[in-house]
PDB file of C-alpha atoms in Angstrom:
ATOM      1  CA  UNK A   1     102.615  96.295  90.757  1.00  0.00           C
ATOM      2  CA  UNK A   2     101.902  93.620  93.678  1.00  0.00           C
ATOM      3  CA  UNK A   3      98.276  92.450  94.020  1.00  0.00           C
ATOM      4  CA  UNK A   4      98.316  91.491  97.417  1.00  0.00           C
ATOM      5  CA  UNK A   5      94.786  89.597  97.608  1.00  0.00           C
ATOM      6  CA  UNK A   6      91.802  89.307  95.247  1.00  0.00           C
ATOM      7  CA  UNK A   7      88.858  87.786  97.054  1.00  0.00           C
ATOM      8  CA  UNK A   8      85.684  86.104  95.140  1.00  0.00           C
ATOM      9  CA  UNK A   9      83.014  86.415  97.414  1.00  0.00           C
ATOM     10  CA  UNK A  10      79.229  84.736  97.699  1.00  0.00           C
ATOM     11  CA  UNK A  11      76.372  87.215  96.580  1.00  0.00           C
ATOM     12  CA  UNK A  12      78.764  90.383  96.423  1.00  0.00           C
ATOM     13  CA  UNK A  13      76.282  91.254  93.330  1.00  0.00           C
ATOM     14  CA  UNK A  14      73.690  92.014  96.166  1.00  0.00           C
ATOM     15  CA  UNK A  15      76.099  93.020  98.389  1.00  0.00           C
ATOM     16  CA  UNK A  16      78.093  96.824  99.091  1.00  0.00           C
ATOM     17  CA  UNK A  17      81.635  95.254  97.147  1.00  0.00           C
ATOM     18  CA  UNK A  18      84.397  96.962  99.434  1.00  0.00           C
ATOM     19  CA  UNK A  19      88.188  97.536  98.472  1.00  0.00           C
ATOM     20  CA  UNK A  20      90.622  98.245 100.894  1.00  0.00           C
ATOM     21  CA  UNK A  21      94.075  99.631 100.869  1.00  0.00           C
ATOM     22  CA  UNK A  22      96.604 100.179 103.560  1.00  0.00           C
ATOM     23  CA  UNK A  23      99.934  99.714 103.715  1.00  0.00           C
ATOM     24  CA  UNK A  24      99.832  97.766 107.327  1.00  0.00           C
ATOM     25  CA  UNK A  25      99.026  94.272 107.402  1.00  0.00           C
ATOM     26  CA  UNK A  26      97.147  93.894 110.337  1.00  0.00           C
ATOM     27  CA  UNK A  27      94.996  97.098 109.411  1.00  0.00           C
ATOM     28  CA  UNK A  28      93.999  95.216 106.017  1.00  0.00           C
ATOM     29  CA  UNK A  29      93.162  92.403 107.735  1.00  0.00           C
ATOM     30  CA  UNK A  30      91.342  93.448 110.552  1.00  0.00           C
ATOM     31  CA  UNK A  31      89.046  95.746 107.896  1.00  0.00           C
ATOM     32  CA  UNK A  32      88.773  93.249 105.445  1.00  0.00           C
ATOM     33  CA  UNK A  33      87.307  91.250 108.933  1.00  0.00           C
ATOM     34  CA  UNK A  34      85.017  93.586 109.730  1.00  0.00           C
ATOM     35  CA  UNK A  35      83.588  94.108 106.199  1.00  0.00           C
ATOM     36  CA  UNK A  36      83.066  90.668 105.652  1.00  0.00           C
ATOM     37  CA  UNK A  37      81.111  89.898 109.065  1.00  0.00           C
ATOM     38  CA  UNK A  38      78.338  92.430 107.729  1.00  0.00           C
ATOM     39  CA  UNK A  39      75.439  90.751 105.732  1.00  0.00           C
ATOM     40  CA  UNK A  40      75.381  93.681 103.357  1.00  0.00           C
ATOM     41  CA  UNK A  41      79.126  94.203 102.190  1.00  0.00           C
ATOM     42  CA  UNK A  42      81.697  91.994 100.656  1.00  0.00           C
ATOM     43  CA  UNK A  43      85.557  92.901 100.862  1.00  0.00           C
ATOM     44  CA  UNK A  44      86.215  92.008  97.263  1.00  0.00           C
ATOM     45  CA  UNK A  45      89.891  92.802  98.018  1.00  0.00           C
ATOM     46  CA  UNK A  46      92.924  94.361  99.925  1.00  0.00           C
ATOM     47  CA  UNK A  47      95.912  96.156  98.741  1.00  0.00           C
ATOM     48  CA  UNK A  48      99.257  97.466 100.242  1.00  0.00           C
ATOM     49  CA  UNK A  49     100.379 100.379  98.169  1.00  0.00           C
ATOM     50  CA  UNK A  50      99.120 102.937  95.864  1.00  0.00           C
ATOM     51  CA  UNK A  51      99.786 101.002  92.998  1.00  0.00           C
ATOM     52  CA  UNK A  52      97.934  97.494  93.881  1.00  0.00           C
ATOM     53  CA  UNK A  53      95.313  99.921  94.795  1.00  0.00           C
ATOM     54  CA  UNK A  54      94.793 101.029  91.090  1.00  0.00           C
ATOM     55  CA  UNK A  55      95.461  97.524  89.708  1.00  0.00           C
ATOM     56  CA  UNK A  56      92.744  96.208  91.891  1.00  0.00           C
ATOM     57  CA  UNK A  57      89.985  99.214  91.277  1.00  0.00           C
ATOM     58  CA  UNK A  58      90.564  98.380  87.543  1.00  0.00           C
ATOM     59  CA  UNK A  59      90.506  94.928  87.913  1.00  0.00           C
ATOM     60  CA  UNK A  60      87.124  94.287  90.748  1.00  0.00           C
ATOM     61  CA  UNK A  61      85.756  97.576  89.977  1.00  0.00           C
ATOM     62  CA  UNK A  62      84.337  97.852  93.622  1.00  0.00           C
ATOM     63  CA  UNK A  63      81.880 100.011  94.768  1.00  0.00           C
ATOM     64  CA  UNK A  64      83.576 101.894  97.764  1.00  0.00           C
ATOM     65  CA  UNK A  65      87.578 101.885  98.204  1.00  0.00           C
ATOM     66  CA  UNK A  66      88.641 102.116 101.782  1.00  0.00           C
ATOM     67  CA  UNK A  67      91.823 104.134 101.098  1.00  0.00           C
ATOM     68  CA  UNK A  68      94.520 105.092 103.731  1.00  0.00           C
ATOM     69  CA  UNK A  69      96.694 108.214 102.835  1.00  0.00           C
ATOM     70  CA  UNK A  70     100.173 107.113 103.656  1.00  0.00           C
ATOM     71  CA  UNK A  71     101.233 104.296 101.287  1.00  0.00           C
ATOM     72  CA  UNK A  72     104.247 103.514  99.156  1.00  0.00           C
ATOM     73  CA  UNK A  73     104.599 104.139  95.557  1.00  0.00           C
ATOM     74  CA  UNK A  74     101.810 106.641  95.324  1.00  0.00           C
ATOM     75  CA  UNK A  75      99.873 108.524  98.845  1.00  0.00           C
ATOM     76  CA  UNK A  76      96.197 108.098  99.066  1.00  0.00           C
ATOM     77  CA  UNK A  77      95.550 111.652  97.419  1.00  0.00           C
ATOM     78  CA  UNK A  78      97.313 110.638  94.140  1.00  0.00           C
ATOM     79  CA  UNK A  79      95.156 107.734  94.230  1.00  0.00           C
ATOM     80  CA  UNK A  80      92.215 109.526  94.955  1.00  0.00           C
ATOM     81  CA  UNK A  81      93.514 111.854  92.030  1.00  0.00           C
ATOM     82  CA  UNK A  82      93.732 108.912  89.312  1.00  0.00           C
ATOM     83  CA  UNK A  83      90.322 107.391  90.337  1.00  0.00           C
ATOM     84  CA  UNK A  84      87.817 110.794  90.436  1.00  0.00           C
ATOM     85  CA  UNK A  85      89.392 111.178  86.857  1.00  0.00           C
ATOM     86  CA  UNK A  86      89.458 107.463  85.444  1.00  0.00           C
ATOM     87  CA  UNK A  87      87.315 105.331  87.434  1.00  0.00           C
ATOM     88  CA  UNK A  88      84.496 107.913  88.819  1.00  0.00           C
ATOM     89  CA  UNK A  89      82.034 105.568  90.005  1.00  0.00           C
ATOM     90  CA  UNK A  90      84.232 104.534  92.436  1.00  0.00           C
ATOM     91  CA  UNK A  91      83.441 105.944  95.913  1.00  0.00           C
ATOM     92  CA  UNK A  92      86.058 106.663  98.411  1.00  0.00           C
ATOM     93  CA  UNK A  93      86.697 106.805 101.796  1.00  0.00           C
ATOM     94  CA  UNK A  94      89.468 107.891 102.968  1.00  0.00           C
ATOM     95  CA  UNK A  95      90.919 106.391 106.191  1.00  0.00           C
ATOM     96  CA  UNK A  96      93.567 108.187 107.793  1.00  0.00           C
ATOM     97  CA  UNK A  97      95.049 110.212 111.422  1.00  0.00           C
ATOM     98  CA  UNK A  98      95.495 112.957 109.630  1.00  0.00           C
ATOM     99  CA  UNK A  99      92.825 116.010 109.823  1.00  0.00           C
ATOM    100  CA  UNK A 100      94.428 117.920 107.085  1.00  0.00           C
ATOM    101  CA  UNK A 101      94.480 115.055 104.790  1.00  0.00           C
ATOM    102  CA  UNK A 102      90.797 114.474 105.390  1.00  0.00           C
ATOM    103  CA  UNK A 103      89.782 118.416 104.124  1.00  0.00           C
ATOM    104  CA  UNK A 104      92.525 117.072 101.038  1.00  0.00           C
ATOM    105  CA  UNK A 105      90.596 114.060 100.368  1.00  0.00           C
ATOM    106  CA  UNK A 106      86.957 115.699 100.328  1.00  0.00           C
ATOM    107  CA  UNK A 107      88.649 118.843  97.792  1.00  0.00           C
ATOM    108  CA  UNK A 108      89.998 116.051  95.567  1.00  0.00           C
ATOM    109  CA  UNK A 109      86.221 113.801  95.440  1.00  0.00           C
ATOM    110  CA  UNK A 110      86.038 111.351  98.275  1.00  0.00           C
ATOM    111  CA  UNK A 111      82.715 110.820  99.494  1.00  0.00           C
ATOM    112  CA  UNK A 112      83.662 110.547 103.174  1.00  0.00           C
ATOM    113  CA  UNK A 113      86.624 110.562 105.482  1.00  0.00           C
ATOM    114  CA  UNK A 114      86.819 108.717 108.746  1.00  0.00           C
ATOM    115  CA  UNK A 115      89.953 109.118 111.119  1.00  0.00           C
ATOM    116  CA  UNK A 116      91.260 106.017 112.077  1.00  0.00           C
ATOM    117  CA  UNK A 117      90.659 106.318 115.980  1.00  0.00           C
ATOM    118  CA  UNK A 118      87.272 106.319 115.711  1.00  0.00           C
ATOM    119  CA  UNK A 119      84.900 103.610 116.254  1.00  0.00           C
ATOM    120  CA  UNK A 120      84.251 100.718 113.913  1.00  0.00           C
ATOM    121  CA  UNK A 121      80.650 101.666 113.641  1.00  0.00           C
ATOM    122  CA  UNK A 122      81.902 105.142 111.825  1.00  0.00           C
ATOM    123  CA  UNK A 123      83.664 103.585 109.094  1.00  0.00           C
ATOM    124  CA  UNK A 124      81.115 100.802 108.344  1.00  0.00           C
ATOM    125  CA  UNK A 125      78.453 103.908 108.401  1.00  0.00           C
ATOM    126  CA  UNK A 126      80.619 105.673 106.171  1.00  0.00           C
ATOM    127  CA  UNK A 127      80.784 102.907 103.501  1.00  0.00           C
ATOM    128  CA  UNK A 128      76.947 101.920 103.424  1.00  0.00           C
ATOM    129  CA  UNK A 129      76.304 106.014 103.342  1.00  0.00           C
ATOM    130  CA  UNK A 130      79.124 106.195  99.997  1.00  0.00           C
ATOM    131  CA  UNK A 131      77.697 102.782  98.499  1.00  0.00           C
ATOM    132  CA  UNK A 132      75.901 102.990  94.891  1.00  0.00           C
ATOM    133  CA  UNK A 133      71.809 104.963  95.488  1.00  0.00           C
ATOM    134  CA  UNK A 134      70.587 101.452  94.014  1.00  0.00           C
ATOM    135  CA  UNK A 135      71.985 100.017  96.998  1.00  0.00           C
ATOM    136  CA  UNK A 136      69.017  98.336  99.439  1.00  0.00           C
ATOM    137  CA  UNK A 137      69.875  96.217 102.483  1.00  0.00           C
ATOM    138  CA  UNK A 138      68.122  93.390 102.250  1.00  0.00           C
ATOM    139  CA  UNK A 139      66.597  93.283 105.007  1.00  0.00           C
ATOM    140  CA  UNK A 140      64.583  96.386 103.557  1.00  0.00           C
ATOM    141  CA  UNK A 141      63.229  93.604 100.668  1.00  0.00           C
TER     142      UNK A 141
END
């Protein structure tokens, strides 16, 4: 299994800690981006295939896994599978082009599913809504 990046980040104990896991570079990058320009989540880390993505969910136990459907070594629904079964307290969204897969992912467990044409705003709205009920913005403090 290849990690492909583990990421310590300041205050991600107050902070919505975000995994993400797509098999495109620029896709991981440009997420792990726009996570890490909010003041309430932290992209903890970013993997490329189905196995990282386990590796890393046992490893950072994050609270929401951005999860695409179509990567190597094991599709988004096994991994969705694996987690609802060994690491439940893990919420996913799943982050794909395909409609079908998205009525898959919420059967399996995942919390949300956002297409990957849609806005920015969606997705970042669809991790706060999955993140932990303890979970306050602080600007609400």
């Amino acid at each position: 299994m290849k990690v492909v990046m583990a990421m310590d980040r300041r205050e991600s104990e107050v902070r919505v800690r975000v995994l993400v896991a797509d098999d495109h570079p620029s896709v991981r990058e440009n997420l792990r981006y726009l996570i890490d320009s909010e003041n309430d989540l932290a992209c903890v880390g970013a993997a490329k295939d189905g196995p990282a993505t386990v590796q890393l969910c046992q490893e950072l136990l994050p609270d929401v896994l951005v999860l695409d459907e179509d990567m190597p070594g094991a599709d988004g629904l096994r991994v969705l599978k694996y987690l609802r079964r060994e690491l439940p307290d893990i919420k996913v969204v799943m982050y794909t082009l395909d409609g079908d897969v998205c009525q898959a992912a919420r059967t399996l467990g995942a919390v949300a599913c956002v297409m990957k044409d849609a806005r920015y705003e969606v997705l970042l709205r669809a991790i706060r809504e999955a993140a932990p009920a303890y979970y306050v913005p602080s600007e609400l403090n």
